XYZ file of C-alpha atoms in Angstrom:
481
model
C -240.289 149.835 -69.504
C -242.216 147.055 -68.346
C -240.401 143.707 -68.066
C -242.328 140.632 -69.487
C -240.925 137.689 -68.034
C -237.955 136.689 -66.274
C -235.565 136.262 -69.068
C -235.983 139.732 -70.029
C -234.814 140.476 -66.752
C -231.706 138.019 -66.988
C -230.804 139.424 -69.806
C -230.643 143.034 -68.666
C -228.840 141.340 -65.772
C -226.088 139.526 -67.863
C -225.916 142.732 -70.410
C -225.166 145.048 -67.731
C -222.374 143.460 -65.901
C -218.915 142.298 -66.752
C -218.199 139.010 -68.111
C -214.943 136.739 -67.725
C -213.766 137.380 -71.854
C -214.240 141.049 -70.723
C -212.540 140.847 -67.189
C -209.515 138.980 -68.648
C -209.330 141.054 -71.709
C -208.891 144.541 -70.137
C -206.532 142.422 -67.014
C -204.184 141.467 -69.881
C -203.849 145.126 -71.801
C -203.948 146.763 -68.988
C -199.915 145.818 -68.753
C -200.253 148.538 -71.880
C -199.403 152.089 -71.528
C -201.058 154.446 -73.114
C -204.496 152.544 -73.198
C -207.787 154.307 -75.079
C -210.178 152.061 -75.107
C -210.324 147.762 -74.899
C -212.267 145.579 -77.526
C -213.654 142.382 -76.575
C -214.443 140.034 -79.063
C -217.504 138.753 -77.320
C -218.883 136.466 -80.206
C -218.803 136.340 -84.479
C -221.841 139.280 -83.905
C -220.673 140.646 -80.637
C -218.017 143.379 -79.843
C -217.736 144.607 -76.520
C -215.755 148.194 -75.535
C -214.598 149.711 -72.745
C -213.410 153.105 -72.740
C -210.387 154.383 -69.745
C -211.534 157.369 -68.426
C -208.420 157.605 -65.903
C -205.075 156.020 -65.360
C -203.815 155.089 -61.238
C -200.270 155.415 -61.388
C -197.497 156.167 -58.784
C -194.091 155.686 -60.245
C -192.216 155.718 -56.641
C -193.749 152.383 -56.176
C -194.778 150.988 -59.383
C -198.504 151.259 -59.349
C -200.353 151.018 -62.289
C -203.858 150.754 -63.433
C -207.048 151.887 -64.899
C -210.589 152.819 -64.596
C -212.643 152.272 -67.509
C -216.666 153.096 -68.016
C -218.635 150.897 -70.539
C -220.849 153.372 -72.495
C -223.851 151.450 -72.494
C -224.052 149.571 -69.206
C -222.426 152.569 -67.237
C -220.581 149.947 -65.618
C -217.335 150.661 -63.960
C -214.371 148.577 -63.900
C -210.783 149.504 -61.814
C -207.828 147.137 -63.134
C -204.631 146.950 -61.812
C -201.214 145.958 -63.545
C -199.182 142.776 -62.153
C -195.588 141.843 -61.310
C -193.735 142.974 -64.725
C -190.456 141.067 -65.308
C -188.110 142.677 -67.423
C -188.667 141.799 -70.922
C -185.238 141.566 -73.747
C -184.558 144.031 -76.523
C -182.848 142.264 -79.423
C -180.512 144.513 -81.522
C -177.925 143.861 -84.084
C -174.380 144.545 -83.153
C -171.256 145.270 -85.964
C -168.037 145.246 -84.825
C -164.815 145.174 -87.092
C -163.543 141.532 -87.168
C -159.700 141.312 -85.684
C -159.616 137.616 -85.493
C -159.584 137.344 -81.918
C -160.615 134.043 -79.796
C -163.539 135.658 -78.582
C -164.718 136.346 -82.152
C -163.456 133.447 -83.679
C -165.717 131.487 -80.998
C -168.844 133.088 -82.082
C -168.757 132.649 -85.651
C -167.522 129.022 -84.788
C -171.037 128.632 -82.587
C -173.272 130.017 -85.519
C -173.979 133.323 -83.001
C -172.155 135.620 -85.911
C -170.943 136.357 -89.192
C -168.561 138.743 -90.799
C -170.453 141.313 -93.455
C -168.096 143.687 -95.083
C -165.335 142.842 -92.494
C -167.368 143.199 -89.909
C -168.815 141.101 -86.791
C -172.403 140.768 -86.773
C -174.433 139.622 -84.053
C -177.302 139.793 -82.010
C -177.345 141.266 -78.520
C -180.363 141.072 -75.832
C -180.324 144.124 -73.751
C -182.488 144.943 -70.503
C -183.111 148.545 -70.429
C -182.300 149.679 -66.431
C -185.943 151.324 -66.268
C -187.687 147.771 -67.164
C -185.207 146.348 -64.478
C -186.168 149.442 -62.155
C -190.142 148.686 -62.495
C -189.567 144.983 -62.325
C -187.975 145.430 -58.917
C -191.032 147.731 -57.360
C -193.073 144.506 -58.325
C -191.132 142.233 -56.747
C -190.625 144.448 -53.362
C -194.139 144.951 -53.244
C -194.543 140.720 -53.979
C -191.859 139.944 -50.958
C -192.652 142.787 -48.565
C -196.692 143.172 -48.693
C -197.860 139.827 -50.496
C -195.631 137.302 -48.862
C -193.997 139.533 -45.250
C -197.011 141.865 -44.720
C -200.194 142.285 -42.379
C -202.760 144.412 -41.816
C -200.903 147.097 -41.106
C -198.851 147.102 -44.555
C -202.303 148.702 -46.363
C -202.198 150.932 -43.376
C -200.226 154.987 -44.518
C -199.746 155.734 -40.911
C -199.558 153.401 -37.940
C -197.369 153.002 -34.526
C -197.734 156.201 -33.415
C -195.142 156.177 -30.801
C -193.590 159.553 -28.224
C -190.758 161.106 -30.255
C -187.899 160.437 -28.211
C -185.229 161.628 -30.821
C -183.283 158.178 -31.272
C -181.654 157.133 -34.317
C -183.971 154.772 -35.713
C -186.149 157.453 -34.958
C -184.615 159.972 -37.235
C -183.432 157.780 -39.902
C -186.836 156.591 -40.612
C -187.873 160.910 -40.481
C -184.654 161.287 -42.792
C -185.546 158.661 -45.544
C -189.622 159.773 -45.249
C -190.763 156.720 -44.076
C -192.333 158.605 -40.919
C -193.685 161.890 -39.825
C -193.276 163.923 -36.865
C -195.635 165.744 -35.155
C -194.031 168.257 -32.714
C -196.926 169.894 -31.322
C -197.736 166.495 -30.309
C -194.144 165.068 -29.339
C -195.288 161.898 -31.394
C -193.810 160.176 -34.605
C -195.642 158.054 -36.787
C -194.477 155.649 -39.469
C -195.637 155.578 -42.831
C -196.520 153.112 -45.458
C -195.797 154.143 -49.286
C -196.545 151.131 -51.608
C -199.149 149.823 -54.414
C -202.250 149.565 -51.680
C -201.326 152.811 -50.008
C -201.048 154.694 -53.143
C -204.101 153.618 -55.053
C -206.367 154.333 -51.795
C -207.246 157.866 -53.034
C -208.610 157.410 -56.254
C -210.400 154.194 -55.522
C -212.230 155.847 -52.559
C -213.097 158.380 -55.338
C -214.754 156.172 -57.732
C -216.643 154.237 -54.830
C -217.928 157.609 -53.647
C -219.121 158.912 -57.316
C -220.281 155.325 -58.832
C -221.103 153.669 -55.891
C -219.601 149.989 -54.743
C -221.945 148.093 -56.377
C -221.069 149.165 -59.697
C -217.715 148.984 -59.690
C -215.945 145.763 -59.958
C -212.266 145.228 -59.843
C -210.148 143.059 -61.738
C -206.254 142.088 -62.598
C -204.048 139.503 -62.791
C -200.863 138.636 -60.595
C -200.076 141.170 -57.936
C -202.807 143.056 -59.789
C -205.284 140.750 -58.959
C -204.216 140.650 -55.382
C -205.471 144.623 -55.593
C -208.684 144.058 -57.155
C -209.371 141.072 -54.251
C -207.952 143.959 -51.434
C -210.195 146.989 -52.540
C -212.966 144.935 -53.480
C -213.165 143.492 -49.701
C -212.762 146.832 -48.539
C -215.373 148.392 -50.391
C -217.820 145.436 -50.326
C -217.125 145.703 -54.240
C -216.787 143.167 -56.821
C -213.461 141.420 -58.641
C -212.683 138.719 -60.908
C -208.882 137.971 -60.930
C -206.570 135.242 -62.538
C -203.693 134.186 -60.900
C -204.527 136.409 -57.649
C -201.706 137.250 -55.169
C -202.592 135.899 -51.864
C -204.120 139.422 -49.763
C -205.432 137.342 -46.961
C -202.724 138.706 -44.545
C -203.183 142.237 -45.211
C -206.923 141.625 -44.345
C -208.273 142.723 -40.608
C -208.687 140.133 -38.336
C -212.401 140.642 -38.542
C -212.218 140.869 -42.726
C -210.187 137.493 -42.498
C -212.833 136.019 -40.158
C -215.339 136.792 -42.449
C -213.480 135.372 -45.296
C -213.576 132.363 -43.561
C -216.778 132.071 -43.136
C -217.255 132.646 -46.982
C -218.895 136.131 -46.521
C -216.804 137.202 -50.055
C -217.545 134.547 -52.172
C -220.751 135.966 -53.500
C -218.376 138.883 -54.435
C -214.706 138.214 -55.419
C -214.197 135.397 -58.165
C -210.958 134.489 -58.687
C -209.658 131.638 -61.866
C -206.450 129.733 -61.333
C -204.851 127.334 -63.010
C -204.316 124.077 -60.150
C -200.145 123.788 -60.908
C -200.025 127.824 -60.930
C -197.003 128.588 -57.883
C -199.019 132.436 -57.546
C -202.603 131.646 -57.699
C -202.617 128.692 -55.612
C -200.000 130.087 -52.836
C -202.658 130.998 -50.348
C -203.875 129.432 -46.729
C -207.402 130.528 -46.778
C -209.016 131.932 -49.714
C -210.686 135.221 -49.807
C -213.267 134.627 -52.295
C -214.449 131.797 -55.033
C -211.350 129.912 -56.275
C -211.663 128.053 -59.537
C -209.160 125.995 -60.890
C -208.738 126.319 -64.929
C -208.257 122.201 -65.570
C -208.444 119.348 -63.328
C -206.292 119.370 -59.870
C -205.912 115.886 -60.331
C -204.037 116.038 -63.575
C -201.575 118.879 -62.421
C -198.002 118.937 -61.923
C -195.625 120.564 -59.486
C -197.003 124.013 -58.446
C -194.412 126.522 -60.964
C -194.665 129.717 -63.308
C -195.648 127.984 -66.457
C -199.025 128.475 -66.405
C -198.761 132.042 -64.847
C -199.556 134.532 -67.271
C -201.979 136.017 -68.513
C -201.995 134.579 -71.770
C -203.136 131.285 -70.660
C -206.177 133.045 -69.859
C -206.641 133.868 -73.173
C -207.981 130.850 -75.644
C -211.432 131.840 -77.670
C -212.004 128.050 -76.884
C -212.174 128.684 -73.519
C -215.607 130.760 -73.244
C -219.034 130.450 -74.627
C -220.924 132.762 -76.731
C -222.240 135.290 -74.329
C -218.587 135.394 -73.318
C -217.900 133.310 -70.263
C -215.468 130.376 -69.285
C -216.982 127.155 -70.270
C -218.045 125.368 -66.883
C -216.891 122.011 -67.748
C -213.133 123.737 -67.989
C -213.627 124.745 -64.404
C -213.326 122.830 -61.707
C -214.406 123.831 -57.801
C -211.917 124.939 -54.805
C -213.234 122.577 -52.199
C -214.442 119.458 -54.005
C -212.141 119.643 -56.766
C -214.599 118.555 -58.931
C -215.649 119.652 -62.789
C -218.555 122.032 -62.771
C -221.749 122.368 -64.488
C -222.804 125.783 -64.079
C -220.527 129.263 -64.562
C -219.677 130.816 -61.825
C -220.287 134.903 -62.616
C -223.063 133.777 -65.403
C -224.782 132.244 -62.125
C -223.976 135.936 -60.477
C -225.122 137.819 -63.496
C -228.285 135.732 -63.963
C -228.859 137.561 -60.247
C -228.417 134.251 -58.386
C -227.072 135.258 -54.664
C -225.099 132.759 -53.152
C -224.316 131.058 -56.394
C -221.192 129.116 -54.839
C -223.659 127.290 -52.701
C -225.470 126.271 -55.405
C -222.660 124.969 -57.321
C -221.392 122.886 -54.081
C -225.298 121.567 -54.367
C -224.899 120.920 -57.750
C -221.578 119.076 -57.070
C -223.311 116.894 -54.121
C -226.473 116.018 -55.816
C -223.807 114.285 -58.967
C -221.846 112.620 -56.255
C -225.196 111.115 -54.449
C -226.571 109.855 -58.804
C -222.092 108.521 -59.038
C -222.722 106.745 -55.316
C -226.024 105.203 -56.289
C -224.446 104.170 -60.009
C -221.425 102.331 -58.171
C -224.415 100.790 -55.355
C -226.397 99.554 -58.982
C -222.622 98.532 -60.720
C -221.805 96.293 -56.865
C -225.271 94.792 -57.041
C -224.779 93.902 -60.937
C -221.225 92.748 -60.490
C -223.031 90.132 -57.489
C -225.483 88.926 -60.020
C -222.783 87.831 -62.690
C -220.617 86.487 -60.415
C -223.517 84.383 -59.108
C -224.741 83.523 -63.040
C -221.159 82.315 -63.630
C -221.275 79.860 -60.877
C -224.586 78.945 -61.875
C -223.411 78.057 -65.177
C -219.898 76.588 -64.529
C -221.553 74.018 -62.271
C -223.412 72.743 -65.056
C -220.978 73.134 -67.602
C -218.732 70.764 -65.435
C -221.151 68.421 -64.368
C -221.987 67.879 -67.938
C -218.434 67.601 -69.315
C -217.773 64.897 -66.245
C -221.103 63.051 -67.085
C -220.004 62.981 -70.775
C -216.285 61.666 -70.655
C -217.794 59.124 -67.332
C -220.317 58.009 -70.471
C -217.816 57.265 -72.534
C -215.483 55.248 -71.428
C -215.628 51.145 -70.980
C -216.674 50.938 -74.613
C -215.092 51.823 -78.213
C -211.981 53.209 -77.963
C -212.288 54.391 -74.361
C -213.047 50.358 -73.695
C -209.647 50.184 -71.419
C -210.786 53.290 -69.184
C -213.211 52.843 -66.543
C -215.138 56.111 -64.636
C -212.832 56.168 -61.864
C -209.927 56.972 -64.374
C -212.052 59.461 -65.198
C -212.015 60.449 -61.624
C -208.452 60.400 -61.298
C -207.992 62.898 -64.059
C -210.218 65.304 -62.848
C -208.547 64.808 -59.328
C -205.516 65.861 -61.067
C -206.039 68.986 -62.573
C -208.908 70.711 -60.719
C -209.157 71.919 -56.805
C -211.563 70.476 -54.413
C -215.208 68.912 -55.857
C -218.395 70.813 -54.227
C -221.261 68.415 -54.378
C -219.455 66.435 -56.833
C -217.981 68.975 -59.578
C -214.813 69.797 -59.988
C -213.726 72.693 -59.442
C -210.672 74.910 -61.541
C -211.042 77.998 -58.540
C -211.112 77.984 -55.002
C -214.678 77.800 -53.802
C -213.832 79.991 -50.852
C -212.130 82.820 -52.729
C -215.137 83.071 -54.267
C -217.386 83.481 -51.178
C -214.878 85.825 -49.670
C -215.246 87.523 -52.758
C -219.316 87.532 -52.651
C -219.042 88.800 -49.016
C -216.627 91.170 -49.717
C -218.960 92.504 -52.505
C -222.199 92.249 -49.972
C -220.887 94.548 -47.529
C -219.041 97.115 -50.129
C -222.855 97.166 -51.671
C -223.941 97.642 -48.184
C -221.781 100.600 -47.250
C -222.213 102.033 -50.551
C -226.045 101.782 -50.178
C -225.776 103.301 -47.056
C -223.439 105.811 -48.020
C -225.642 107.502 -50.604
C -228.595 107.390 -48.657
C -226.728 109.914 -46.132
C -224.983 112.109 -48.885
C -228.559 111.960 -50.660
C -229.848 113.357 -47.231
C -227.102 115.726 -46.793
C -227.478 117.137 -49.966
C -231.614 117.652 -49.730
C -231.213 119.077 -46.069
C -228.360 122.154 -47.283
C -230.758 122.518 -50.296
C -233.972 123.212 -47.476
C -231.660 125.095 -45.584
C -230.616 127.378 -47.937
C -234.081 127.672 -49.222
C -235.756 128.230 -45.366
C -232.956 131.058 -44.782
C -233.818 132.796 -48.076
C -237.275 132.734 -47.312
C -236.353 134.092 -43.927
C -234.340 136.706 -45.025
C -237.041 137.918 -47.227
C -239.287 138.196 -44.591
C -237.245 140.090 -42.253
C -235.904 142.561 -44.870
């Protein structure tokens, strides 16, 4: 097949990779057991499937997930489950009525009422096994998310000589270490979500390939996707990550300070979500779902998954709608989608957005520079025109008077009156302001136009020297490659 033009090659691009309707669709049923296959409603003309061709589970620690192929693209996409909180069973509870307090205080509260003389009422139950699964989430939240390093991803680490004391034993006894006696060594092992989904990820990565994988999830689940996607110089989209950055090397958390994962791990956040925003440095592309500004205390609210899930939230090809997004660093509403940009095979497409974002601030500083210099000019046509207004309303009632019925008042009653109820006279008018406010206010507004000119001329600068930057290292990188 011969390709024509370039947007037949975007659109094998966008067509064979995941989209955000897609990555948040299988990140929210994949908290479903028992999955087949996921539907995405792409569009009215549009459905979108994704078959599971293998579940990651490890009930000792409460990992969950999936890997599911897209028959068409051959794409590959590994999701992981989140934190799971116990959810209520409601069921309906008779008991024959004896009149006691306890009873008579229910049906007094509206919580019963007596069928057949009987008690009826409604009783929300936790099963222990929701409770049980709920708690590996929460461990693995507190003790690898929140307490962990590096060395929680690690199965075996501090490999010490086996000296036989009890520490040493009880962590033998309860399996949380292995001895080597040939050796004379003990070393301590790691059994959690990252340990145990190691093994089949390596798997996929070795029969798919990196590139064509990308991982996604939501919650702890996303904090997965982010960890095996840096590891295996993968892909993920995640909403409402976990923070990961301490689990990272040093040298991976170098690197994702220096914004070496952006290109690859996108992760959405709402700005007043406690999860997604808990992190010190950010491992990929953060994008906050609404304004920052406008955001309230940091709580759970706007957690789930759910609140990913609004049709009026994407476009019709199926991504988030840019002008609902708003950047990490600048904080400011975008103009471009993030993983359409990455699809369309832009590299670097966070860079571009920043650029984006600089080149509106540079037109915003040059609109206030043109709104300072018009606000100068109407403050100076008001003066112009109040002078003459005055002088002619003084020359008129000086006119006036010493004739008809003014004949008793001469000018310098006149004088008098305006000497009453106005400030000051420059060069004879009268004056209802303070002249000098008003020249503190001219000069104020001279040197705010000043700075402001000045101000875009550098950000205009700034802007046009990262865009020739990028553009001279692209060009270089071609040539050495």
């Amino acid at each position: 097949m011969i390709l024509t033009s370039f947007q037949e090659l975007r659109g094998l691009l966008m067509n064979a990779s995941l989209i955000d309707k897609s990555a948040m669709r299988i990140s929210e049923d994949t908290y479903n057991d028992g999955l087949e296959v996921v539907e995405v409603n792409i569009n009215d003309n549009q459905i979108e499937s994704w078959h599971v061709i293998d579940e990651i589970q490890n009930d000792e620690t409460g990992l969950f997930g999936y890997v599911l192929k897209n028959p068409i693209s051959e794409q590959i996409v590994i999701s992981f489950r989140g934190t799971e909180m116990p959810t209520s069973v409601t069921t309906e509870v008779k008991s024959k009525y004896v009149g006691s307090p306890s009873q008579d205080a229910m049906l007094a509260s509206g919580e019963a009422s007596i069928e057949n003389g009987n008690l009826v009422y409604e009783k929300n139950t936790i099963s222990k096994s929701d409770i049980a699964e709920s708690n590996k989430d929460v461990t693995e939240d507190l003790e690898g998310i929140v307490l962990g390093n590096s060395n929680y991803t690690k199965k075996r680490y501090g490999t010490t000589a086996y000296l036989g004391t009890p520490s040493q034993d009880a962590s033998l006894a309860s399996g949380r270490a292995e001895l080597d006696a040939k050796a004379g060594t003990i070393s301590y092992i790691h059994k959690n979500q990252f340990t145990e989904a190691e093994e089949k990820v390596d798997h996929y990565v070795d029969k798919y390939g990196a590139k064509n994988i990308t991982f996604v999830g939501h919650s702890l689940g996303g904090g997965l996707a982010q960890y095996f996607a840096v590891n295996h110089d993968s892909n993920a989209v995640t909403f409402a990550a976990a923070d990961i950055y301490s689990l990272l090397t040093p040298d991976q958390q170098q690197r994702a300070i220096n914004g070496e994962y952006k290109d690859n791990v996108i992760s959405y956040t709402y700005p007043d979500d406690m999860v997604g925003t808990y992190y010190k440095e950010s491992v990929g592309s953060v994008y906050y779902v609404g304004d920052p500004s406008d955001s309230s205390m940091p709580w759970l609210e706007t957690h789930g998954i759910k609140n990913y899930r609004s049709d009026g939230m994407y476009n019709d090809e199926g991504y988030f709608l840019p002008e609902s997004l708003f950047d990490e660093s600048f904080q400011s509403q975008l103009n471009l989608s993030p993983l359409a940009l990455k699809n369309s095979g832009v590299s670097d497409f966070h860079i571009q957005i920043q650029e984006a974002l600089m080149e509106m601030y540079v037109q915003e500083m040059k609109q206030s520079e043109e709104q300072i210099e018009a606000t100068k000019q109407a403050l100076l046509e008001f003066l112009d025109v109040y002078m003459n207004t005055m002088r002619d309303m003084k020359s008129k009632y000086i006119n006036s008077v010493g004739s008809g019925q003014f004949d008793k008042l001469n000018a310098s009653d006149v004088e008098s009156y305006f000497h009453e109820f106005t400030k000051a006279p420059v060069d004879g008018v009268p004056m209802l302001f303070d002249i000098q406010m008003f020249d503190s206010l001219m000069a104020s507004l001279g040197d705010t136009h000043q700075d402001t000119a000045d101000i875009a001329y550098n950000m205009e600068r700034m802007s046009q020297d990262l865009m020739r930057a990028d553009q001279y290292l692209a060009q270089w990188l071609r040539y050495e490659s």
